[in-house]
Coordinates of C-alpha atoms in Angstrom, one line a residue:
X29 CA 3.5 14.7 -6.9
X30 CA 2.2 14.2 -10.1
X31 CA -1.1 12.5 -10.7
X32 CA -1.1 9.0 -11.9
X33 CA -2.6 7.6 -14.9
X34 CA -4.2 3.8 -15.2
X35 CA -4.1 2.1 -18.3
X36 CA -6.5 -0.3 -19.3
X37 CA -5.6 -4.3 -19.3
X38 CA -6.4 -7.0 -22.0
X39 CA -10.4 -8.0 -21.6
X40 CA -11.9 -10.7 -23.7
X41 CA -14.8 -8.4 -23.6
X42 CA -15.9 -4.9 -22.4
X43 CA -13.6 -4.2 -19.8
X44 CA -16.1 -2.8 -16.2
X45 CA -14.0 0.0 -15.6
X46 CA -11.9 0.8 -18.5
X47 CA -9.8 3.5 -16.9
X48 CA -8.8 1.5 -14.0
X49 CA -6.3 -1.4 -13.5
X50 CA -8.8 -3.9 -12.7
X51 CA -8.9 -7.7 -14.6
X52 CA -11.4 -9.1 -13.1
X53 CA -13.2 -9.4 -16.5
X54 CA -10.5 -10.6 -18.5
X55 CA -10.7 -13.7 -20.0
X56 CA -6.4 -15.4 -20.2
X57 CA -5.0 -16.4 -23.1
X58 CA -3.9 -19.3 -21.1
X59 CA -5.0 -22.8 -23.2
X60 CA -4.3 -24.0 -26.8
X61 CA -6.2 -22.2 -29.5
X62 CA -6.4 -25.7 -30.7
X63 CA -8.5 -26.8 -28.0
X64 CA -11.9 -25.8 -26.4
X65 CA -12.9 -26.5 -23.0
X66 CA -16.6 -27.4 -22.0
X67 CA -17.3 -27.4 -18.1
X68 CA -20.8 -28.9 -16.9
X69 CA -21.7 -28.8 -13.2
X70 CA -24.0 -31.6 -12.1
X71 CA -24.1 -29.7 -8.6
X72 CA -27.1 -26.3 -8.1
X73 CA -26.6 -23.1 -8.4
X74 CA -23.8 -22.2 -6.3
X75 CA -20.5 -24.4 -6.4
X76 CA -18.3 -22.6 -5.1
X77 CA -19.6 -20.4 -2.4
X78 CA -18.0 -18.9 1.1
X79 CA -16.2 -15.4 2.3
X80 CA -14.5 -16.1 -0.8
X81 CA -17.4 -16.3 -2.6
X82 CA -16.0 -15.1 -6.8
X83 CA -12.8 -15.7 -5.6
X84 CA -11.9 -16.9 -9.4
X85 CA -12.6 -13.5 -10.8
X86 CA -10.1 -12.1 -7.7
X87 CA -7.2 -10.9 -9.9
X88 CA -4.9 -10.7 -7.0
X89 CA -6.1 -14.1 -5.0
X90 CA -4.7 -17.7 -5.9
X91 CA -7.5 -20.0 -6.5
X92 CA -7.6 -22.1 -3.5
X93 CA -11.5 -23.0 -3.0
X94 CA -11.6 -23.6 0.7
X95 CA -15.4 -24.8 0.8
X96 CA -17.4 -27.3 -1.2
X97 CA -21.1 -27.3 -0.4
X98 CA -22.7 -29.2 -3.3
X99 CA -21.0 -32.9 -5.0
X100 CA -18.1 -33.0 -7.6
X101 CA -18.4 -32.1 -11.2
X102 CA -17.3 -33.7 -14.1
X103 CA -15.7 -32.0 -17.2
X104 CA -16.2 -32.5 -20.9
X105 CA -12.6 -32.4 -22.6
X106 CA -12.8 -31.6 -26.3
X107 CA -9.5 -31.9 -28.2
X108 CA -10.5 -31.0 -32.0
X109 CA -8.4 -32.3 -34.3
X110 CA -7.3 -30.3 -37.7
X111 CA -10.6 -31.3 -39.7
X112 CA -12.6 -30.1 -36.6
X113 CA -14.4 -32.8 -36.6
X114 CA -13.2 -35.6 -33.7
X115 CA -13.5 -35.3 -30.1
X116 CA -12.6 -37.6 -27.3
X117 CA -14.3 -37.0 -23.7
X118 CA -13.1 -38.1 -20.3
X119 CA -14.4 -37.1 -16.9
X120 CA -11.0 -35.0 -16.2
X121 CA -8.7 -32.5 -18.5
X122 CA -5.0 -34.0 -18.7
X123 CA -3.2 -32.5 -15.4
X124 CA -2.4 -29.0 -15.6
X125 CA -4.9 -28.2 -18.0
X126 CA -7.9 -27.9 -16.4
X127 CA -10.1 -25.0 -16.8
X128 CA -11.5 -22.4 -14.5
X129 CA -15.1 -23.0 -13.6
X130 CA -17.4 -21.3 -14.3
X131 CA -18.6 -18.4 -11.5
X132 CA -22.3 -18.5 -11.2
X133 CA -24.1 -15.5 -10.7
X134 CA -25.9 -17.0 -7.4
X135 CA -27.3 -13.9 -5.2
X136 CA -23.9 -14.0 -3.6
X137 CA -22.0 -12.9 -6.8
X138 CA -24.5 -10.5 -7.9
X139 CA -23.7 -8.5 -4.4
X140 CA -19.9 -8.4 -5.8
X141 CA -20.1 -5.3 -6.3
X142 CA -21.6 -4.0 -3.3
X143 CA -18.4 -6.0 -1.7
X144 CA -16.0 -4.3 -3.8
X145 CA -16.4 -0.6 -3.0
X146 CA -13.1 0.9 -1.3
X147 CA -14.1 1.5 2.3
X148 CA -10.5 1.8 3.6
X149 CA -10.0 4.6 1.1
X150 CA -13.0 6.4 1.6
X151 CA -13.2 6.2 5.3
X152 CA -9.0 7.5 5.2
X153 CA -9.3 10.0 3.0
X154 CA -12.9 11.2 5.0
X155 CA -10.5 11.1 8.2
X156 CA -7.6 13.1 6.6
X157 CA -10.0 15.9 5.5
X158 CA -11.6 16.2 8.6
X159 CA -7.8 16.3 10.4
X160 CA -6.9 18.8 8.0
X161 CA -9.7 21.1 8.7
X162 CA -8.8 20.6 12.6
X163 CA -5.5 21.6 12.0
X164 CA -7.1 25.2 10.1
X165 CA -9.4 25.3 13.3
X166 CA -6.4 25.0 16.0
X167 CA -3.9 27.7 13.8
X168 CA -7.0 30.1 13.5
X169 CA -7.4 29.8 17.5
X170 CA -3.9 30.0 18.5
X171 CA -2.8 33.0 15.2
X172 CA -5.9 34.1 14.3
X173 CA -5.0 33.0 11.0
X174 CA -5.6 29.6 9.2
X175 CA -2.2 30.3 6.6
X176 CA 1.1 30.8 8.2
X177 CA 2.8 33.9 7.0
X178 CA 4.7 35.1 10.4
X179 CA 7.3 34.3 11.3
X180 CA 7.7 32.4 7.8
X181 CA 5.1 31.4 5.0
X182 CA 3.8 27.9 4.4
X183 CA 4.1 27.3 0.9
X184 CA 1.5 24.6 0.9
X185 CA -0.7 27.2 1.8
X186 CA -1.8 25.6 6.1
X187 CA -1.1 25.6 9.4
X188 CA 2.5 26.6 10.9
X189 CA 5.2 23.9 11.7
X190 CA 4.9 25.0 15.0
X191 CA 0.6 23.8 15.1
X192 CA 1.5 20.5 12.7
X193 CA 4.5 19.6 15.7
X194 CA 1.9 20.4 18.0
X195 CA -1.0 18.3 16.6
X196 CA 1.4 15.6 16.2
X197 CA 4.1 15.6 13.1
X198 CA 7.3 13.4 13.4
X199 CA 9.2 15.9 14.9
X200 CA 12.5 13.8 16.6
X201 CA 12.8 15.4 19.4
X202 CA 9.4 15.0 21.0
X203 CA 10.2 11.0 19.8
X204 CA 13.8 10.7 21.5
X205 CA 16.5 11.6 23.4
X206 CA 18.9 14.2 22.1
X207 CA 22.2 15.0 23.8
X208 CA 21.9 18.9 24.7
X209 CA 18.5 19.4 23.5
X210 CA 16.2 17.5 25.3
X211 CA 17.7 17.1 28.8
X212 CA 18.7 20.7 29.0
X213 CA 15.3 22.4 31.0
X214 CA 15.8 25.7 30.2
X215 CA 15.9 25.3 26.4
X216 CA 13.2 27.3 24.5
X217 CA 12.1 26.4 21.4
X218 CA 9.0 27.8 19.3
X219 CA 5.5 27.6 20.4
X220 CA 2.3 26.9 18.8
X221 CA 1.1 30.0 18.6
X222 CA 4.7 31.6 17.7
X223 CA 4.2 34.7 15.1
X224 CA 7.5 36.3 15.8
X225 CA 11.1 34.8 16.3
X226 CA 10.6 36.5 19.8
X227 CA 8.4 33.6 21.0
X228 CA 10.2 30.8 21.2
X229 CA 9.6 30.8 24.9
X230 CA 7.8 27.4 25.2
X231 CA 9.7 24.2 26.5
X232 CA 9.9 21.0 24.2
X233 CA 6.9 19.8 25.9
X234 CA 4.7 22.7 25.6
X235 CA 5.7 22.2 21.9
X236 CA 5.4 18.6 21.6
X237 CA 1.9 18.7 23.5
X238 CA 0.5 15.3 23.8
X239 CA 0.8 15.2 27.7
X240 CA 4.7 16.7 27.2
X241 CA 7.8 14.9 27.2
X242 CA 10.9 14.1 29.7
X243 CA 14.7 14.5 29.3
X244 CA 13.6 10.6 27.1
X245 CA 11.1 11.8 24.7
X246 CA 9.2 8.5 23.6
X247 CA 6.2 9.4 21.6
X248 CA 6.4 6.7 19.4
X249 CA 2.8 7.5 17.5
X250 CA 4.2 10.3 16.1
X251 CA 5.2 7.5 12.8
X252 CA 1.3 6.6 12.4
X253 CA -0.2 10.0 13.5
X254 CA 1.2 11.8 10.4
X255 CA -0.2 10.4 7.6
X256 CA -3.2 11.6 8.5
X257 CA -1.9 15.5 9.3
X258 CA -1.3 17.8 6.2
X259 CA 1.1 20.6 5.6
X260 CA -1.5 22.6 3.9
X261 CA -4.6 22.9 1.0
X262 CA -2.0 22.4 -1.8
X263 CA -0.8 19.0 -0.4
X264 CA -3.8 17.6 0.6
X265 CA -5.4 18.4 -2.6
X266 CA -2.3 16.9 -4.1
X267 CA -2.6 13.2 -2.0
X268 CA -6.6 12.9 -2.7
X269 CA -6.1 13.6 -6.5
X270 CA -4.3 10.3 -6.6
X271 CA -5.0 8.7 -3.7
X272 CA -9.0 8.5 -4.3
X273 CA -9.0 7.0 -7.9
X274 CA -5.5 5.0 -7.6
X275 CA -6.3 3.9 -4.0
X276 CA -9.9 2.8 -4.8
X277 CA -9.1 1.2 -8.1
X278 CA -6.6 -1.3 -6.1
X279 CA -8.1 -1.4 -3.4
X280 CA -11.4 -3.0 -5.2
X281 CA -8.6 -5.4 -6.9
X282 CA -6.8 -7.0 -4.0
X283 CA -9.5 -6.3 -1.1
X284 CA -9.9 -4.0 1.5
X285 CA -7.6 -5.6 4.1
X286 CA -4.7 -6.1 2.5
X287 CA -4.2 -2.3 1.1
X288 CA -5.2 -1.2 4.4
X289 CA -2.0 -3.7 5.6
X290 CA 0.1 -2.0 2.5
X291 CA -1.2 1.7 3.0
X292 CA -0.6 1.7 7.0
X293 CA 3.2 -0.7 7.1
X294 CA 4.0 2.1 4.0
X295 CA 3.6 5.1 5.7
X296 CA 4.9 4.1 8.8
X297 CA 8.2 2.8 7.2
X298 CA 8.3 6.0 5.0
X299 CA 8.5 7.6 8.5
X300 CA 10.6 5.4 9.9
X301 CA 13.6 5.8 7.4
X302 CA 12.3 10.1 7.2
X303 CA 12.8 9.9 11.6
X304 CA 16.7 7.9 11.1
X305 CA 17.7 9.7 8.7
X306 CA 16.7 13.6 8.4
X307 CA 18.1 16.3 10.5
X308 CA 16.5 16.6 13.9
X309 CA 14.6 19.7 13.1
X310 CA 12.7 18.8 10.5
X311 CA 9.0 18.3 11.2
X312 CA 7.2 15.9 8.8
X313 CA 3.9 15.2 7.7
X314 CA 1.6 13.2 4.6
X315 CA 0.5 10.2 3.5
X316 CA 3.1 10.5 0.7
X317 CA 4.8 7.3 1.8
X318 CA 1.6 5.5 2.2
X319 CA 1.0 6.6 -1.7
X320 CA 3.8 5.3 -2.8
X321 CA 3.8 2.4 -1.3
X322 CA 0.5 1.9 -3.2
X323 CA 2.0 3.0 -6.5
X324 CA 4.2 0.1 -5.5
X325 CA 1.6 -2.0 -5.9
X326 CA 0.5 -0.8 -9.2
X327 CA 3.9 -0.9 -10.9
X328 CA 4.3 -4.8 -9.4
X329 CA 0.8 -5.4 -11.1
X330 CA 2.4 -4.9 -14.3
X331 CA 5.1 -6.4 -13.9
X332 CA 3.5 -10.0 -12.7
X333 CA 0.7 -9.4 -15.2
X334 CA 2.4 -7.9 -18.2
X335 CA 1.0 -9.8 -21.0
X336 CA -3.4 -8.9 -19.2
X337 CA -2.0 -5.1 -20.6
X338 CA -3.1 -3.3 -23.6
X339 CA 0.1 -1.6 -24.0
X340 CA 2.8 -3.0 -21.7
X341 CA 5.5 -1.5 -22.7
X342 CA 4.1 2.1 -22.8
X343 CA 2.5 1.7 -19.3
X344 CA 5.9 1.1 -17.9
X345 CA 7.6 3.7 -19.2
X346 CA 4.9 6.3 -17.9
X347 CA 5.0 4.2 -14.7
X348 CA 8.9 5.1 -14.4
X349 CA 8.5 8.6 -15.4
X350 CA 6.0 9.6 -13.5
X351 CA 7.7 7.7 -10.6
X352 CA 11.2 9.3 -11.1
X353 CA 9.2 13.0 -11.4
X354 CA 7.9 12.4 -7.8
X355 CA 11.3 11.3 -6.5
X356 CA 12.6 14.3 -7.8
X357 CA 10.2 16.7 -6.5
X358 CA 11.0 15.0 -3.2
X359 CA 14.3 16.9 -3.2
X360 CA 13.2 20.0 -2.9
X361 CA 13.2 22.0 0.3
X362 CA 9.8 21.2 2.6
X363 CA 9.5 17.6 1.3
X364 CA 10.6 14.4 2.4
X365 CA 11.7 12.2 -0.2
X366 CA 12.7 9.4 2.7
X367 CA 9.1 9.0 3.4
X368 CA 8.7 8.3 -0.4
X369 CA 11.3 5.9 -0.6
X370 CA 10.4 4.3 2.8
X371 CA 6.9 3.8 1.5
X372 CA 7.9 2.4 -2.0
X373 CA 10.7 -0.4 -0.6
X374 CA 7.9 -1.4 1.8
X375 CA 5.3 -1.2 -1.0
X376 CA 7.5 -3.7 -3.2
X377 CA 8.3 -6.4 -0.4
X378 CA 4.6 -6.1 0.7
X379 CA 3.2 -6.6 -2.9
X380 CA 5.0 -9.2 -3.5
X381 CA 3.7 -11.3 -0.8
X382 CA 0.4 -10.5 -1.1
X383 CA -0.3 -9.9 -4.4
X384 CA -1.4 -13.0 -6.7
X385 CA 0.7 -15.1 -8.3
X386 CA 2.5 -13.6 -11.7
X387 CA 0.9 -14.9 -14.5
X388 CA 3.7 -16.9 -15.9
X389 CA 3.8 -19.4 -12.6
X390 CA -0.2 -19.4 -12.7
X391 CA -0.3 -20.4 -16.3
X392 CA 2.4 -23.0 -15.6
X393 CA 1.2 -24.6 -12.2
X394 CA -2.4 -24.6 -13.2
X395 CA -5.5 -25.0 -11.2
X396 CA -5.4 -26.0 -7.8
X397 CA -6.9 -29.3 -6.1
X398 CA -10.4 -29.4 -6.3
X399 CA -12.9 -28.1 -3.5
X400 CA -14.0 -31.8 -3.2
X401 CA -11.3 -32.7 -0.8
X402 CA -12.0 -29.5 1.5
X403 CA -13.8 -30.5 4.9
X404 CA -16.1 -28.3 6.3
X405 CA -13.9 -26.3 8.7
X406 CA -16.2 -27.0 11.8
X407 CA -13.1 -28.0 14.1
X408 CA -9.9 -27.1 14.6
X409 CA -8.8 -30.6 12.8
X410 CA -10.7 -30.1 9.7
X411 CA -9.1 -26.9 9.7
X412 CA -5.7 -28.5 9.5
X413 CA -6.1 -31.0 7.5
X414 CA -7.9 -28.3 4.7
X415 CA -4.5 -26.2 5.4
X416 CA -2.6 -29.5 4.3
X417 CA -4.6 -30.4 1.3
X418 CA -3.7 -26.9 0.4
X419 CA 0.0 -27.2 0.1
X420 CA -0.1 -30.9 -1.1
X421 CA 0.3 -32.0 -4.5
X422 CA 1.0 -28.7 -6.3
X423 CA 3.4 -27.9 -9.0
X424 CA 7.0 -27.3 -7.9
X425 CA 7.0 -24.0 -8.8
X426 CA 3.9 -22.8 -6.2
X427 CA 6.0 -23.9 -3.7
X428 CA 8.9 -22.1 -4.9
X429 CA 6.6 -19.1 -5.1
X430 CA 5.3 -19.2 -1.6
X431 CA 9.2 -19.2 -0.7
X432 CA 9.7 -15.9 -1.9
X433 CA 6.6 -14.5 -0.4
X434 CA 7.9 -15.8 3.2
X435 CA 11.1 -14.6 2.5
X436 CA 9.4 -10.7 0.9
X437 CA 7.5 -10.7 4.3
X438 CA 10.6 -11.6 6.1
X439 CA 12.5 -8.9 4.5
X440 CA 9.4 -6.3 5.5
X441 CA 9.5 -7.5 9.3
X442 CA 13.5 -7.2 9.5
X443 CA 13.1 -3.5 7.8
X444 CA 10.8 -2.2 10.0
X445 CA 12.7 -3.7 13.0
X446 CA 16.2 -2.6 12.4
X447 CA 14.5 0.9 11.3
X448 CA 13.2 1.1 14.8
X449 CA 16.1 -0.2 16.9
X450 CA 18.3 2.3 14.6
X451 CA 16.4 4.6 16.0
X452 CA 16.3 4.1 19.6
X453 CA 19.5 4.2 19.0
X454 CA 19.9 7.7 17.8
X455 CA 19.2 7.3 14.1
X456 CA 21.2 6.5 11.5
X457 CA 25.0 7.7 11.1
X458 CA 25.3 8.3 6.9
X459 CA 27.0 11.4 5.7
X460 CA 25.9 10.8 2.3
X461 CA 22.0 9.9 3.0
X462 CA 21.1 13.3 2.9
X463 CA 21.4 14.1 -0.8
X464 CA 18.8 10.9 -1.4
X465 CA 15.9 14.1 0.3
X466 CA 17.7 17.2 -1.2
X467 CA 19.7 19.4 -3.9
X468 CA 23.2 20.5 -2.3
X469 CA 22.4 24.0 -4.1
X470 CA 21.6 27.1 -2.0
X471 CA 22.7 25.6 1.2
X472 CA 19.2 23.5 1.2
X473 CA 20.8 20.4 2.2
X474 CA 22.5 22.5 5.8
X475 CA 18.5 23.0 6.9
X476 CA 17.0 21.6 9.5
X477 CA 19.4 20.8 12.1
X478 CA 18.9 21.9 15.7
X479 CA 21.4 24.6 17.3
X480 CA 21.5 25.7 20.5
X481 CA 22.5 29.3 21.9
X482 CA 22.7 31.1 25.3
X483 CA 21.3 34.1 25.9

């Protein structure tokens, strides 16, 4: 996978992190050149203040203030005319045209960037490391090597297939049942400590491990266990030199949360469409589809955002080519390209309903109602009628917006569903799927599939 670049977005001034996609800087070309805006607070210090707290520096959040601890403000509206020279005031902008307010850098603010470091990234990729060098520990005990070289090599330089199945890769037969495989008890298949061909003596439990399996194999965590497993050094170098920097730069943009949500729902639907749709013998592991589903996200950022970019245009075509060099590599023999797709369909529907509005329907729809009507959420009532206010009086076009977002989480829950009841059912039945994960040169597309002989 090649590494990904980030490319810097408009900033009215010095942008925090220049080599990340971040805007919470930026400053929006969003009123009339024509026109200045002068906001004065007649509240203290901290206007606009909660969990939330700088939510109108959040790139990714819509502004919806959900707390109001101090009284209303009033704002100066100064339309200059061509000489510059007149100016008429009122205590509100014209509708639609009213300005951000300012954030004050309260004690709560200043900690913003304590708040913002990526926890979910550093505490996954700590995890993945510390999985991989279990996985070096448990082929060193059962081989006395931590590189597979017998019976075949690991490429990726790690464990055998055999130890990664073991430890718990998708591996569809310890995950279902299998006419002729699984409910046949005196097949043999490999075991974790195989060096020769002349050891598959184990059973598809001994191999599966994980307190074994019956003739209905049903170890469903074997989609969530493997994106933290790794084939070997050169792919979990590969993941961490984009994960860490791409991962924490979006991460710090749309909050910790939701990329955990995107990260996790990615790589289990990578897996999902990898376990319907690749032969039965094929073991898989990575957080490849997790990745991409975050890559996802960073293509949909500048797409919704286009005109915040420096060079728009450019971005996206490094965007697709870097994207369409991965997908490529993902034919080649040992990798799973399903998991990449999986992970980027999910990554799109996902982003889409959680990412912030595109600029375009923000610019067009304005601010949102002012903090003034918010309750303070102490009951269950105040809580509703704050959820009201917050889906009355807007623009058309919000409401048309939080349509598609139901309907892009919709899409992600029927996905996932119909991926898992596929699969119960024996996977999916497409002769042609195959070439989407591989090159029909060299017979690489006839791997994987399980054959049984008598001896």
């Amino acid at each position: 996978m090649a590494p990904f670049d980030f490319f810097r977005k408009k900033s009215g001034g010095a942008t925090e992190n220049g080599d990340t996609i971040s805007i919470s800087s930026r400053t929006d070309d969003r009123f009339n050149k024509n026109q200045s805006y002068e906001l004065s607070q007649m509240a203290t210090e901290d206007s606009y203040s909660g969990s939330n707290s700088g939510i109108y520096s959040d790139p990714y959040a819509d502004n919806v203030p959900l707390t109001n601890n101090h009284a209303s403000q009033s704002y100066a509206y100064n339309p200059w005319n061509a000489q510059g020279n007149q100016q008429a005031t009122s205590n509100m902008p014209p509708p639609g045209m009213m300005p951000p307010p300012a954030i004050n850098m309260s004690p709560k603010n200043q900690q913003t960037k304590k708040r913002n470091i990526p926890w979910f990234t550093i505490a996954v990729s700590i995890i993945q490391i510390i999985v991989f060098v279990s996985e070096l520990i448990v082929m060193s005990k059962y081989t006395g090597s931590i590189v597979a070289s017998k019976p075949t090599f690991n490429p990726m330089i790690g464990p055998s297939t055999y130890v990664l199945i073991h430890m718990g890769a998708r591996f569809t037969p310890c995950m279902q049942y299998i006419s002729g495989v699984t409910d046949v008890k005196t097949s043999n298949f490999p075991c974790p400590n195989s060096t020769t061909i002349a050891t598959n003596v184990c059973t598809l439990s001994e191999l599966c491990g994980m307190g074994g399996v019956s003739d209905h194999p049903n170890q469903w965590w074997r989609f969530i266990i493997p994106m933290f497993l790794h084939a070997g050094f050169i792919h979990i170098i590969a993941n961490m030199i984009l994960q860490i920097p791409l991962g924490g730069s979006i991460e710090r943009d749309i909050g910790t949360l939701k990329f955990a949500f995107v990260y996790i729902l990615s790589g289990i639907n990578g897996f999902l469409l990898g376990g319907n749709y690749t032969p039965d013998g094929i073991a898989s592991t990575g957080a490849s589809g997790a990745l991409f589903g975050i890559i996802a996200l960073s293509l949909l950022d500048l797409l919704l955002n286009w005109s915040l970019y420096e060079h728009p245009k450019r971005t996206l075509v490094s965007h697709l080519i870097e994207i369409l060099i991965s997908f490529a590599l993902g034919l080649l023999p040992g990798l799973d390209n399903f998991a990449h797709i999986g992970g980027f369909l999910m990554g799109i529907l996902l982003g889409l309903c959680l990412l912030r509005s595109p600029l375009k329907i923000r610019e067009r729809t304005g601010q949102p109602i002012a903090a003034d009507n918010y309750l303070k959420s102490k009951t269950l009532k105040d809580r509703l009628r704050n959820f009201g206010i917050m889906f009355s009086g807007r623009h058309p076009v919000w409401y048309m917006w939080v349509i598609v977002r139901l309907v892009m989480l919709a899409l992600a829950a029927c996905l996932v569903f119909v991926l898992i009841r596929n699969f119960d059912n024996g996977g999916g039945h497409c002769s042609w799927c195959k070439y989407l994960s591989c090159l029909p040169i060299n017979g690489w597309c006839d791997t994987g599939y399980i054959t049984t002989s008598s001896s």
